Coordinates of C-alpha atoms in Angstrom, one line a residue:
M1 CA 10.0 -6.0 -60.3
P2 CA 11.7 -4.9 -57.5
S3 CA 8.9 -4.5 -54.5
D4 CA 9.7 -1.0 -51.7
L5 CA 11.6 -3.8 -49.2
Q6 CA 14.6 -4.4 -52.6
L7 CA 14.8 -1.4 -52.9
K8 CA 16.0 0.1 -49.6
I9 CA 18.3 -2.6 -49.8
M10 CA 19.2 -2.1 -52.9
N11 CA 19.8 1.3 -51.9
A12 CA 21.5 0.8 -48.4
G13 CA 23.5 -2.3 -49.8
H14 CA 25.3 0.3 -52.3
R15 CA 25.6 3.1 -49.4
A16 CA 27.5 0.4 -47.5
L17 CA 29.5 -0.5 -50.1
L18 CA 31.1 3.0 -51.2
T19 CA 31.1 3.9 -46.9
L20 CA 33.4 0.6 -47.0
T21 CA 35.6 0.5 -50.1
G22 CA 36.6 4.0 -49.9
G23 CA 34.6 4.9 -52.8
R24 CA 36.8 2.7 -55.0
I25 CA 33.8 0.8 -55.6
G26 CA 30.2 1.5 -56.3
K27 CA 31.4 5.1 -57.8
S28 CA 29.9 3.8 -60.2
I29 CA 27.7 0.8 -62.1
F30 CA 27.7 -0.9 -65.7
G31 CA 29.5 2.5 -66.6
M32 CA 27.3 4.5 -65.3
P33 CA 28.1 6.7 -63.1
S34 CA 26.8 6.5 -59.3
L35 CA 25.0 9.0 -57.0
E36 CA 23.1 9.8 -54.3
L37 CA 19.9 11.9 -55.1
T38 CA 18.3 13.4 -52.0
T39 CA 14.4 14.5 -52.6
I40 CA 11.6 15.8 -49.8
G41 CA 9.7 13.9 -49.6
R42 CA 6.1 14.6 -50.8
K43 CA 3.3 13.5 -47.8
S44 CA 6.3 13.7 -44.9
G45 CA 8.1 16.9 -45.7
T46 CA 11.4 14.9 -44.5
P47 CA 14.7 14.2 -47.4
R48 CA 14.3 11.2 -48.9
K49 CA 18.0 10.0 -50.5
V50 CA 18.1 7.2 -53.7
M51 CA 21.6 5.4 -54.7
L52 CA 20.7 6.0 -58.8
T53 CA 22.9 5.5 -62.0
A54 CA 22.8 8.6 -64.4
P55 CA 23.5 6.9 -67.2
V56 CA 24.0 11.0 -68.8
V57 CA 26.3 13.5 -68.3
D58 CA 26.3 16.7 -70.2
G59 CA 28.2 19.1 -68.3
D60 CA 26.3 20.4 -65.7
T61 CA 23.4 18.3 -67.3
I62 CA 23.2 15.6 -65.3
V63 CA 20.0 12.9 -66.6
V64 CA 18.2 9.8 -64.5
V65 CA 15.3 7.2 -65.3
A66 CA 12.0 6.8 -63.0
S67 CA 12.2 3.3 -65.0
R68 CA 11.6 1.4 -61.0
G69 CA 13.0 -1.4 -63.2
G70 CA 9.7 -1.6 -66.0
D71 CA 7.7 -1.4 -62.3
P72 CA 4.1 -0.5 -64.1
T73 CA 4.2 2.9 -61.1
H74 CA 6.4 5.8 -60.8
P75 CA 9.2 5.5 -58.1
A76 CA 9.0 7.6 -55.6
W77 CA 11.5 9.6 -56.2
Y78 CA 10.5 10.8 -59.2
L79 CA 7.3 11.3 -57.8
N80 CA 8.8 13.6 -55.2
L81 CA 11.0 15.4 -57.6
R82 CA 7.9 16.3 -58.8
D83 CA 6.1 17.6 -56.3
N84 CA 9.1 19.4 -55.3
P85 CA 12.4 20.1 -58.1
D86 CA 15.0 21.2 -55.7
V87 CA 16.8 18.4 -55.2
E88 CA 20.5 18.2 -54.0
V89 CA 23.4 15.7 -55.7
S90 CA 26.1 14.0 -54.8
L91 CA 27.9 12.6 -58.4
Q92 CA 30.5 9.6 -57.6
T93 CA 31.3 11.0 -53.6
G94 CA 31.9 14.3 -54.4
P95 CA 30.1 16.9 -52.3
T96 CA 26.7 17.4 -52.1
R97 CA 25.2 20.0 -54.4
P98 CA 22.1 21.9 -55.0
M99 CA 20.1 21.3 -58.0
T100 CA 16.7 21.3 -59.6
A101 CA 15.1 19.2 -61.4
H102 CA 13.4 19.2 -64.2
I103 CA 11.5 16.5 -66.1
A104 CA 11.9 15.8 -69.8
T105 CA 9.8 17.2 -72.0
P106 CA 8.5 15.0 -75.6
E107 CA 11.0 16.6 -77.2
E108 CA 14.2 16.1 -74.5
R109 CA 13.0 12.7 -73.7
A110 CA 13.1 12.1 -77.8
K111 CA 16.5 13.2 -78.3
L112 CA 17.8 11.8 -75.2
W113 CA 16.4 8.4 -74.4
P114 CA 19.1 7.1 -77.9
R115 CA 21.8 8.4 -75.5
V116 CA 20.4 7.0 -72.6
V117 CA 19.9 2.9 -74.1
A118 CA 22.8 3.3 -75.3
G119 CA 24.4 4.4 -72.3
Y120 CA 22.6 0.7 -70.4
K121 CA 20.5 -1.1 -73.0
G122 CA 18.2 -3.1 -70.3
Y123 CA 16.7 1.0 -69.6
G124 CA 15.3 0.1 -73.4
D125 CA 14.4 -3.7 -72.0
Y126 CA 12.8 -1.8 -68.5
Q127 CA 10.2 0.0 -71.3
T128 CA 9.5 -2.9 -72.7
K129 CA 7.6 -4.3 -69.4
T130 CA 5.8 -1.4 -68.7
D131 CA 3.4 0.5 -70.4
R132 CA 3.7 3.7 -69.2
E133 CA 6.5 5.9 -70.8
I134 CA 9.3 6.5 -68.3
P135 CA 10.1 9.1 -67.6
L136 CA 13.0 11.0 -68.1
V137 CA 14.7 13.8 -65.6
L138 CA 17.4 16.3 -66.5
L139 CA 19.7 17.5 -63.2
T140 CA 20.6 21.2 -63.3
P141 CA 22.5 23.6 -61.0
R142 CA 20.2 25.4 -59.0
A143 CA 20.6 29.4 -60.0

């Protein structure tokens, strides 16, 4: 499982790659669009940014996966948006948009999970590594 430091280094590397190449490299990872998600820290109250992939994009709805590589604990960004669903998203280095995060219901997850794994089979592998059910989060434009 990746450590917090490894995740921070991967995020910094992804941002640097996007910046250095003017967005030509890093806009998609493993065939999935990348995005920068900004949450508000549940303890600090300050903005927190993380680079993620979106295995499912349906119109204005973006689905992200709180996998943390199959770690037994939820990622910090997930805990942040669980407590404050008002987020900002920049999809593939596009403009930052205010969005609302909604944790998929069991019914929504059951419908989306096969599409998520079809988008990147690694998510299925991550699920086998942990006892927790990996949450899916739907990001939609804020009204």
